Amino acid sequence: MELYNDKVIIKRKGALAKMIQGFFKGDKTIYIKQISGIQIKLGGTITNGYIQFTLSGSNESTKGIFNASQEENTVMYSKDSNKQVERMKVTLEELQMKSNTVVVSSVGSPADEIRKFKELMDQGIITAEEFEFRKKQLLGI
């Protein structure tokens, strides 16, 4: 996987990846603004881990590692890549928050702005993480 500021590119390498995904599939580009969810299953001593991207408007696999390995939006990895994949997930979430910025125009106080963002969160327009991010910005934390 390659991570950029606006996208993730999944590159299939190795015979096993080609057998599971198909020999003629090319690289898969997923734009960060398309990602609605990221699921990680860490690799263990017996099983590999995976990172799976859910895209807006698509159905995600909920049947575990065997079904996930066949999804084109899933990347399998070994236990020794756990930390790298966890860092990538955090970076992706930070990039998502930056790209999903909600602009609220107002001349109110920081408390008024926080209330507005709380209302947006309560309405499901922004996530709790986005609310906390904005609150910290407004409070200068």
CSV table of N, CA and C in Angstrom, one decimal:
chain,number,residue,atom,x,y,z
A,1,MET,N,0.8,-1.2,0.0
A,1,MET,CA,0.0,0.0,0.0
A,1,MET,C,0.9,1.2,0.0
A,2,GLU,N,0.4,2.2,-0.7
A,2,GLU,CA,1.1,3.5,-0.8
A,2,GLU,C,0.1,4.6,-0.3
A,3,LEU,N,0.5,5.4,0.6
A,3,LEU,CA,-0.4,6.4,1.2
A,3,LEU,C,0.1,7.8,0.7
A,4,TYR,N,-0.9,8.6,0.2
A,4,TYR,CA,-0.6,9.9,-0.3
A,4,TYR,C,-1.6,10.9,0.5
A,5,ASN,N,-1.5,12.2,0.3
A,5,ASN,CA,-2.3,13.1,1.0
A,5,ASN,C,-3.8,13.0,0.6
A,6,ASP,N,-4.1,12.5,-0.6
A,6,ASP,CA,-5.4,12.4,-1.1
A,6,ASP,C,-5.9,11.0,-1.5
A,7,LYS,N,-5.0,10.0,-1.4
A,7,LYS,CA,-5.4,8.7,-1.8
A,7,LYS,C,-4.5,7.6,-1.2
A,8,VAL,N,-5.0,6.4,-1.4
A,8,VAL,CA,-4.3,5.2,-1.0
A,8,VAL,C,-4.2,4.4,-2.3
A,9,ILE,N,-3.1,3.8,-2.6
A,9,ILE,CA,-3.0,2.9,-3.8
A,9,ILE,C,-2.6,1.6,-3.3
A,10,ILE,N,-3.5,0.6,-3.6
A,10,ILE,CA,-3.2,-0.8,-3.2
A,10,ILE,C,-2.5,-1.5,-4.4
A,11,LYS,N,-1.3,-2.0,-4.2
A,11,LYS,CA,-0.6,-2.7,-5.2
A,11,LYS,C,-0.5,-4.1,-4.8
A,12,ARG,N,-1.0,-5.0,-5.7
A,12,ARG,CA,-1.0,-6.4,-5.5
A,12,ARG,C,0.4,-7.0,-5.9
A,13,LYS,N,1.1,-7.6,-5.0
A,13,LYS,CA,2.4,-8.2,-5.3
A,13,LYS,C,2.4,-9.6,-4.8
A,14,GLY,N,3.1,-10.5,-5.5
A,14,GLY,CA,3.3,-11.9,-5.0
A,14,GLY,C,2.2,-12.8,-5.7
A,15,ALA,N,2.6,-14.0,-5.7
A,15,ALA,CA,1.7,-15.0,-6.3
A,15,ALA,C,0.4,-15.2,-5.6
A,16,LEU,N,0.4,-15.2,-4.2
A,16,LEU,CA,-0.8,-15.4,-3.5
A,16,LEU,C,-1.8,-14.3,-3.7
A,17,ALA,N,-1.3,-13.1,-3.7
A,17,ALA,CA,-2.2,-11.9,-4.0
A,17,ALA,C,-2.8,-12.0,-5.4
A,18,LYS,N,-2.0,-12.4,-6.4
A,18,LYS,CA,-2.5,-12.6,-7.7
A,18,LYS,C,-3.5,-13.7,-7.8
A,19,MET,N,-3.3,-14.8,-7.1
A,19,MET,CA,-4.3,-15.9,-7.1
A,19,MET,C,-5.6,-15.5,-6.5
A,20,ILE,N,-5.6,-14.8,-5.4
A,20,ILE,CA,-6.8,-14.4,-4.7
A,20,ILE,C,-7.5,-13.3,-5.4
A,21,GLN,N,-6.8,-12.3,-5.9
A,21,GLN,CA,-7.4,-11.1,-6.5
A,21,GLN,C,-7.5,-11.2,-8.0
A,22,GLY,N,-6.8,-12.1,-8.6
A,22,GLY,CA,-6.8,-12.2,-10.1
A,22,GLY,C,-5.5,-11.8,-10.7
A,23,PHE,N,-5.0,-12.5,-11.7
A,23,PHE,CA,-3.7,-12.2,-12.3
A,23,PHE,C,-3.7,-10.9,-13.1
A,24,PHE,N,-4.8,-10.4,-13.6
A,24,PHE,CA,-4.9,-9.3,-14.5
A,24,PHE,C,-5.3,-8.0,-13.8
A,25,LYS,N,-5.6,-8.0,-12.5
A,25,LYS,CA,-6.0,-6.8,-11.9
A,25,LYS,C,-4.8,-5.9,-11.7
A,26,GLY,N,-5.1,-4.6,-11.9
A,26,GLY,CA,-4.0,-3.6,-11.7
A,26,GLY,C,-4.1,-3.0,-10.3
A,27,ASP,N,-3.4,-1.9,-10.1
A,27,ASP,CA,-3.4,-1.2,-8.9
A,27,ASP,C,-4.8,-0.7,-8.6
A,28,LYS,N,-5.1,-0.5,-7.4
A,28,LYS,CA,-6.4,0.0,-7.0
A,28,LYS,C,-6.2,1.3,-6.3
A,29,THR,N,-6.8,2.4,-6.8
A,29,THR,CA,-6.7,3.7,-6.1
A,29,THR,C,-8.0,4.0,-5.4
A,30,ILE,N,-7.8,4.4,-4.1
A,30,ILE,CA,-9.0,4.8,-3.3
A,30,ILE,C,-8.7,6.2,-2.8
A,31,TYR,N,-9.6,7.1,-3.2
A,31,TYR,CA,-9.4,8.5,-2.7
A,31,TYR,C,-9.9,8.6,-1.3
A,32,ILE,N,-9.2,9.3,-0.4
A,32,ILE,CA,-9.5,9.4,1.0
A,32,ILE,C,-10.9,9.9,1.2
A,33,LYS,N,-11.4,10.8,0.4
A,33,LYS,CA,-12.7,11.3,0.5
A,33,LYS,C,-13.8,10.2,0.3
A,34,GLN,N,-13.4,9.1,-0.4
A,34,GLN,CA,-14.4,8.0,-0.6
A,34,GLN,C,-14.5,7.0,0.6
A,35,ILE,N,-13.5,7.1,1.5
A,35,ILE,CA,-13.4,6.1,2.6
A,35,ILE,C,-14.4,6.5,3.7
A,36,SER,N,-15.3,5.6,4.0
A,36,SER,CA,-16.3,5.8,5.1
A,36,SER,C,-15.9,5.0,6.3
A,37,GLY,N,-15.0,4.0,6.2
A,37,GLY,CA,-14.6,3.2,7.3
A,37,GLY,C,-13.3,2.5,7.1
A,38,ILE,N,-12.6,2.3,8.2
A,38,ILE,CA,-11.3,1.5,8.1
A,38,ILE,C,-11.4,0.5,9.2
A,39,GLN,N,-11.2,-0.8,8.8
A,39,GLN,CA,-11.2,-1.9,9.8
A,39,GLN,C,-9.9,-2.5,9.8
A,40,ILE,N,-9.3,-2.8,11.0
A,40,ILE,CA,-8.1,-3.5,11.1
A,40,ILE,C,-8.2,-4.7,11.9
A,41,LYS,N,-7.6,-5.8,11.5
A,41,LYS,CA,-7.5,-7.0,12.3
A,41,LYS,C,-6.0,-7.3,12.3
A,42,LEU,N,-5.4,-7.1,13.5
A,42,LEU,CA,-4.0,-7.3,13.7
A,42,LEU,C,-3.6,-8.7,13.4
A,43,GLY,N,-2.4,-8.9,12.8
A,43,GLY,CA,-1.8,-10.2,12.6
A,43,GLY,C,-1.4,-10.8,13.8
A,44,GLY,N,-1.5,-12.1,13.9
A,44,GLY,CA,-1.2,-12.9,15.1
A,44,GLY,C,-0.1,-13.9,14.8
A,45,THR,N,0.1,-14.8,15.7
A,45,THR,CA,1.2,-15.9,15.4
A,45,THR,C,0.7,-16.9,14.4
A,46,ILE,N,-0.6,-17.1,14.3
A,46,ILE,CA,-1.1,-18.1,13.3
A,46,ILE,C,-1.7,-17.4,12.1
A,47,THR,N,-2.4,-16.4,12.3
A,47,THR,CA,-3.1,-15.7,11.2
A,47,THR,C,-2.5,-14.4,10.8
A,48,ASN,N,-2.7,-14.1,9.5
A,48,ASN,CA,-2.3,-12.8,9.0
A,48,ASN,C,-3.3,-11.7,9.5
A,49,GLY,N,-2.9,-10.5,9.4
A,49,GLY,CA,-3.8,-9.4,9.7
A,49,GLY,C,-4.4,-8.8,8.4
A,50,TYR,N,-5.3,-7.9,8.5
A,50,TYR,CA,-5.8,-7.2,7.3
A,50,TYR,C,-6.2,-5.8,7.7
A,51,ILE,N,-6.2,-4.9,6.7
A,51,ILE,CA,-6.8,-3.6,6.8
A,51,ILE,C,-7.8,-3.5,5.6
A,52,GLN,N,-9.0,-3.1,6.0
A,52,GLN,CA,-10.1,-3.1,5.0
A,52,GLN,C,-10.7,-1.8,4.9
A,53,PHE,N,-10.9,-1.3,3.7
A,53,PHE,CA,-11.5,0.0,3.5
A,53,PHE,C,-13.0,-0.1,3.1
A,54,THR,N,-13.9,0.6,3.8
A,54,THR,CA,-15.3,0.6,3.4
A,54,THR,C,-15.4,1.9,2.6
A,55,LEU,N,-16.0,1.9,1.5
A,55,LEU,CA,-16.2,3.1,0.7
A,55,LEU,C,-17.7,3.5,0.7
A,56,SER,N,-17.8,4.8,0.6
A,56,SER,CA,-19.2,5.4,0.6
A,56,SER,C,-20.1,4.7,-0.4
A,57,GLY,N,-21.2,4.2,0.0
A,57,GLY,CA,-22.2,3.6,-1.0
A,57,GLY,C,-21.9,2.1,-1.2
A,58,SER,N,-20.9,1.5,-0.5
A,58,SER,CA,-20.6,0.1,-0.8
A,58,SER,C,-20.9,-0.7,0.4
A,59,ASN,N,-21.0,-2.0,0.2
A,59,ASN,CA,-21.3,-3.0,1.3
A,59,ASN,C,-19.9,-3.5,1.8
A,60,GLU,N,-19.7,-3.5,3.1
A,60,GLU,CA,-18.5,-4.1,3.7
A,60,GLU,C,-18.7,-5.5,4.0
A,61,SER,N,-17.6,-6.3,4.0
A,61,SER,CA,-17.6,-7.7,4.4
A,61,SER,C,-17.6,-7.8,5.9
A,62,THR,N,-18.5,-8.6,6.4
A,62,THR,CA,-18.6,-8.8,7.9
A,62,THR,C,-18.4,-10.3,8.2
A,63,LYS,N,-17.8,-11.0,7.3
A,63,LYS,CA,-17.7,-12.5,7.5
A,63,LYS,C,-16.3,-12.9,7.9
A,64,GLY,N,-15.5,-12.0,8.4
A,64,GLY,CA,-14.2,-12.4,8.9
A,64,GLY,C,-13.1,-12.4,7.9
A,65,ILE,N,-11.9,-13.0,8.3
A,65,ILE,CA,-10.7,-12.9,7.5
A,65,ILE,C,-10.8,-13.7,6.2
A,66,PHE,N,-11.5,-14.8,6.1
A,66,PHE,CA,-11.6,-15.5,4.9
A,66,PHE,C,-12.3,-14.8,3.8
A,67,ASN,N,-13.4,-14.1,4.1
A,67,ASN,CA,-14.1,-13.3,3.2
A,67,ASN,C,-13.4,-12.0,2.9
A,68,ALA,N,-12.8,-11.4,3.9
A,68,ALA,CA,-12.1,-10.2,3.7
A,68,ALA,C,-10.9,-10.3,2.8
A,69,SER,N,-10.3,-11.5,2.8
A,69,SER,CA,-9.1,-11.7,1.9
A,69,SER,C,-9.5,-11.6,0.4
A,70,GLN,N,-10.7,-11.8,0.1
A,70,GLN,CA,-11.2,-11.8,-1.3
A,70,GLN,C,-11.7,-10.4,-1.7
A,71,GLU,N,-11.8,-9.5,-0.8
A,71,GLU,CA,-12.3,-8.1,-1.1
A,71,GLU,C,-11.2,-7.3,-1.8
A,72,GLU,N,-11.5,-6.6,-2.8
A,72,GLU,CA,-10.5,-5.8,-3.5
A,72,GLU,C,-10.1,-4.6,-2.7
A,73,ASN,N,-10.8,-4.2,-1.6
A,73,ASN,CA,-10.5,-3.1,-0.8
A,73,ASN,C,-9.8,-3.5,0.5
A,74,THR,N,-9.3,-4.7,0.5
A,74,THR,CA,-8.6,-5.3,1.7
A,74,THR,C,-7.2,-5.6,1.3
A,75,VAL,N,-6.3,-5.3,2.3
A,75,VAL,CA,-4.9,-5.7,2.1
A,75,VAL,C,-4.5,-6.6,3.3
A,76,MET,N,-4.0,-7.8,3.0
A,76,MET,CA,-3.5,-8.7,4.0
A,76,MET,C,-2.1,-8.4,4.3
A,77,TYR,N,-1.7,-8.7,5.5
A,77,TYR,CA,-0.3,-8.5,5.9
A,77,TYR,C,0.1,-9.4,7.1
A,78,SER,N,1.4,-9.5,7.3
A,78,SER,CA,1.9,-10.4,8.4
A,78,SER,C,2.0,-9.6,9.7
A,79,LYS,N,2.2,-10.4,10.7
A,79,LYS,CA,2.3,-9.8,12.1
A,79,LYS,C,3.3,-8.7,12.2
A,80,ASP,N,4.4,-8.9,11.5
A,80,ASP,CA,5.5,-7.9,11.7
A,80,ASP,C,5.2,-6.5,11.1
A,81,SER,N,4.1,-6.4,10.4
A,81,SER,CA,3.6,-5.1,9.8
A,81,SER,C,2.5,-4.4,10.7
A,82,ASN,N,2.2,-5.0,11.8
A,82,ASN,CA,1.1,-4.5,12.7
A,82,ASN,C,1.3,-3.0,13.0
A,83,LYS,N,2.4,-2.6,13.5
A,83,LYS,CA,2.7,-1.2,13.9
A,83,LYS,C,2.6,-0.3,12.7
A,84,GLN,N,3.1,-0.7,11.6
A,84,GLN,CA,3.1,0.1,10.4
A,84,GLN,C,1.7,0.4,9.9
A,85,VAL,N,0.8,-0.7,9.9
A,85,VAL,CA,-0.5,-0.6,9.5
A,85,VAL,C,-1.4,0.3,10.5
A,86,GLU,N,-1.1,0.1,11.8
A,86,GLU,CA,-1.8,1.0,12.8
A,86,GLU,C,-1.4,2.4,12.6
A,87,ARG,N,-0.1,2.7,12.3
A,87,ARG,CA,0.2,4.1,12.0
A,87,ARG,C,-0.5,4.7,10.8
A,88,MET,N,-0.6,3.8,9.7
A,88,MET,CA,-1.2,4.2,8.5
A,88,MET,C,-2.7,4.5,8.8
A,89,LYS,N,-3.4,3.7,9.6
A,89,LYS,CA,-4.8,4.0,9.9
A,89,LYS,C,-4.9,5.3,10.6
A,90,VAL,N,-4.1,5.6,11.6
A,90,VAL,CA,-4.1,6.9,12.3
A,90,VAL,C,-3.9,8.1,11.3
A,91,THR,N,-2.9,7.9,10.4
A,91,THR,CA,-2.6,9.0,9.4
A,91,THR,C,-3.8,9.2,8.5
A,92,LEU,N,-4.4,8.1,8.0
A,92,LEU,CA,-5.6,8.2,7.2
A,92,LEU,C,-6.7,8.9,7.9
A,93,GLU,N,-7.0,8.6,9.1
A,93,GLU,CA,-8.0,9.2,9.9
A,93,GLU,C,-7.8,10.7,10.0
A,94,GLU,N,-6.5,11.1,10.2
A,94,GLU,CA,-6.1,12.5,10.3
A,94,GLU,C,-6.4,13.2,9.0
A,95,LEU,N,-6.0,12.6,7.9
A,95,LEU,CA,-6.2,13.1,6.6
A,95,LEU,C,-7.7,13.3,6.3
A,96,GLN,N,-8.5,12.3,6.7
A,96,GLN,CA,-10.0,12.4,6.5
A,96,GLN,C,-10.5,13.6,7.3
A,97,MET,N,-10.1,13.8,8.5
A,97,MET,CA,-10.6,14.9,9.2
A,97,MET,C,-10.2,16.3,8.5
A,98,LYS,N,-9.1,16.3,8.0
A,98,LYS,CA,-8.7,17.6,7.3
A,98,LYS,C,-9.5,17.8,6.0
A,99,SER,N,-9.8,16.7,5.3
A,99,SER,CA,-10.5,16.8,4.0
A,99,SER,C,-12.0,16.9,4.2
A,100,ASN,N,-12.5,16.6,5.4
A,100,ASN,CA,-14.0,16.7,5.7
A,100,ASN,C,-14.3,17.9,6.6
A,101,THR,N,-13.5,18.9,6.4
A,101,THR,CA,-13.7,20.1,7.2
A,101,THR,C,-15.1,20.7,6.9
A,102,VAL,N,-15.8,21.0,8.0
A,102,VAL,CA,-17.1,21.7,7.9
A,102,VAL,C,-16.8,23.1,8.3
A,103,VAL,N,-17.3,24.0,7.4
A,103,VAL,CA,-17.1,25.4,7.6
A,103,VAL,C,-18.4,26.0,8.2
A,104,VAL,N,-18.3,26.7,9.3
A,104,VAL,CA,-19.4,27.4,10.0
A,104,VAL,C,-19.0,28.9,10.1
A,105,SER,N,-19.7,29.7,9.4
A,105,SER,CA,-19.4,31.1,9.4
A,105,SER,C,-20.2,31.8,10.5
A,106,SER,N,-19.5,32.5,11.3
A,106,SER,CA,-20.1,33.2,12.5
A,106,SER,C,-19.1,34.1,13.1
A,107,VAL,N,-19.6,35.1,13.8
A,107,VAL,CA,-18.7,36.0,14.5
A,107,VAL,C,-18.8,35.7,16.0
A,108,GLY,N,-19.4,34.6,16.4
A,108,GLY,CA,-19.6,34.2,17.8
A,108,GLY,C,-18.3,33.9,18.6
A,109,SER,N,-18.5,33.7,19.8
A,109,SER,CA,-17.4,33.3,20.7
A,109,SER,C,-17.0,31.9,20.5
A,110,PRO,N,-15.9,31.4,21.0
A,110,PRO,CA,-15.5,30.0,20.9
A,110,PRO,C,-16.6,29.1,21.5
A,111,ALA,N,-17.2,29.5,22.6
A,111,ALA,CA,-18.3,28.7,23.2
A,111,ALA,C,-19.4,28.6,22.2
A,112,ASP,N,-19.8,29.6,21.5
A,112,ASP,CA,-20.9,29.6,20.5
A,112,ASP,C,-20.5,28.6,19.4
A,113,GLU,N,-19.3,28.7,18.9
A,113,GLU,CA,-18.8,27.8,17.9
A,113,GLU,C,-18.9,26.4,18.3
A,114,ILE,N,-18.4,26.1,19.5
A,114,ILE,CA,-18.4,24.7,20.1
A,114,ILE,C,-19.9,24.2,20.1
A,115,ARG,N,-20.8,25.0,20.5
A,115,ARG,CA,-22.2,24.6,20.6
A,115,ARG,C,-22.7,24.3,19.2
A,116,LYS,N,-22.3,25.1,18.2
A,116,LYS,CA,-22.7,24.8,16.8
A,116,LYS,C,-22.1,23.4,16.3
A,117,PHE,N,-20.9,23.2,16.6
A,117,PHE,CA,-20.3,21.9,16.2
A,117,PHE,C,-20.9,20.8,17.0
A,118,LYS,N,-21.3,21.0,18.2
A,118,LYS,CA,-22.0,19.9,19.0
A,118,LYS,C,-23.3,19.6,18.3
A,119,GLU,N,-24.0,20.6,17.9
A,119,GLU,CA,-25.3,20.4,17.2
A,119,GLU,C,-25.1,19.6,15.9
A,120,LEU,N,-24.0,19.9,15.2
A,120,LEU,CA,-23.7,19.2,13.9
A,120,LEU,C,-23.4,17.7,14.3
A,121,MET,N,-22.7,17.5,15.4
A,121,MET,CA,-22.4,16.1,15.8
A,121,MET,C,-23.7,15.4,16.2
A,122,ASP,N,-24.5,16.1,17.0
A,122,ASP,CA,-25.8,15.4,17.4
A,122,ASP,C,-26.7,15.1,16.2
A,123,GLN,N,-26.6,15.9,15.1
A,123,GLN,CA,-27.4,15.6,13.9
A,123,GLN,C,-26.8,14.6,13.0
A,124,GLY,N,-25.6,14.1,13.4
A,124,GLY,CA,-24.9,13.1,12.6
A,124,GLY,C,-24.2,13.7,11.4
A,125,ILE,N,-24.0,15.0,11.3
A,125,ILE,CA,-23.3,15.6,10.2
A,125,ILE,C,-21.8,15.5,10.3
A,126,ILE,N,-21.3,15.6,11.5
A,126,ILE,CA,-19.9,15.3,11.8
A,126,ILE,C,-19.8,14.2,12.8
A,127,THR,N,-18.6,13.6,12.9
A,127,THR,CA,-18.3,12.6,13.9
A,127,THR,C,-17.9,13.2,15.2
A,128,ALA,N,-17.9,12.3,16.2
A,128,ALA,CA,-17.4,12.7,17.5
A,128,ALA,C,-15.9,13.2,17.5
A,129,GLU,N,-15.1,12.5,16.6
A,129,GLU,CA,-13.7,12.8,16.5
A,129,GLU,C,-13.6,14.2,15.8
A,130,GLU,N,-14.4,14.5,14.8
A,130,GLU,CA,-14.3,15.8,14.2
A,130,GLU,C,-14.8,16.9,15.2
A,131,PHE,N,-15.8,16.6,16.0
A,131,PHE,CA,-16.2,17.5,17.0
A,131,PHE,C,-15.1,17.9,18.0
A,132,GLU,N,-14.4,16.8,18.5
A,132,GLU,CA,-13.3,17.0,19.4
A,132,GLU,C,-12.2,17.8,18.8
A,133,PHE,N,-11.9,17.5,17.6
A,133,PHE,CA,-10.8,18.2,16.8
A,133,PHE,C,-11.1,19.7,16.8
A,134,ARG,N,-12.4,20.0,16.4
A,134,ARG,CA,-12.8,21.4,16.3
A,134,ARG,C,-12.8,22.1,17.6
A,135,LYS,N,-13.3,21.4,18.7
A,135,LYS,CA,-13.3,22.0,20.0
A,135,LYS,C,-11.9,22.3,20.5
A,136,LYS,N,-11.0,21.4,20.3
A,136,LYS,CA,-9.6,21.7,20.7
A,136,LYS,C,-9.0,22.9,19.9
A,137,GLN,N,-9.3,22.9,18.6
A,137,GLN,CA,-8.9,24.1,17.8
A,137,GLN,C,-9.4,25.4,18.4
A,138,LEU,N,-10.7,25.4,18.7
A,138,LEU,CA,-11.3,26.6,19.2
A,138,LEU,C,-10.8,27.0,20.6
A,139,LEU,N,-10.4,26.0,21.4
A,139,LEU,CA,-9.9,26.3,22.7
A,139,LEU,C,-8.4,26.5,22.7
A,140,GLY,N,-7.8,26.3,21.6
A,140,GLY,CA,-6.3,26.5,21.5
A,140,GLY,C,-5.6,25.4,22.2
A,141,ILE,N,-6.1,24.2,22.3
A,141,ILE,CA,-5.4,23.1,23.0
A,141,ILE,C,-4.6,22.4,22.0
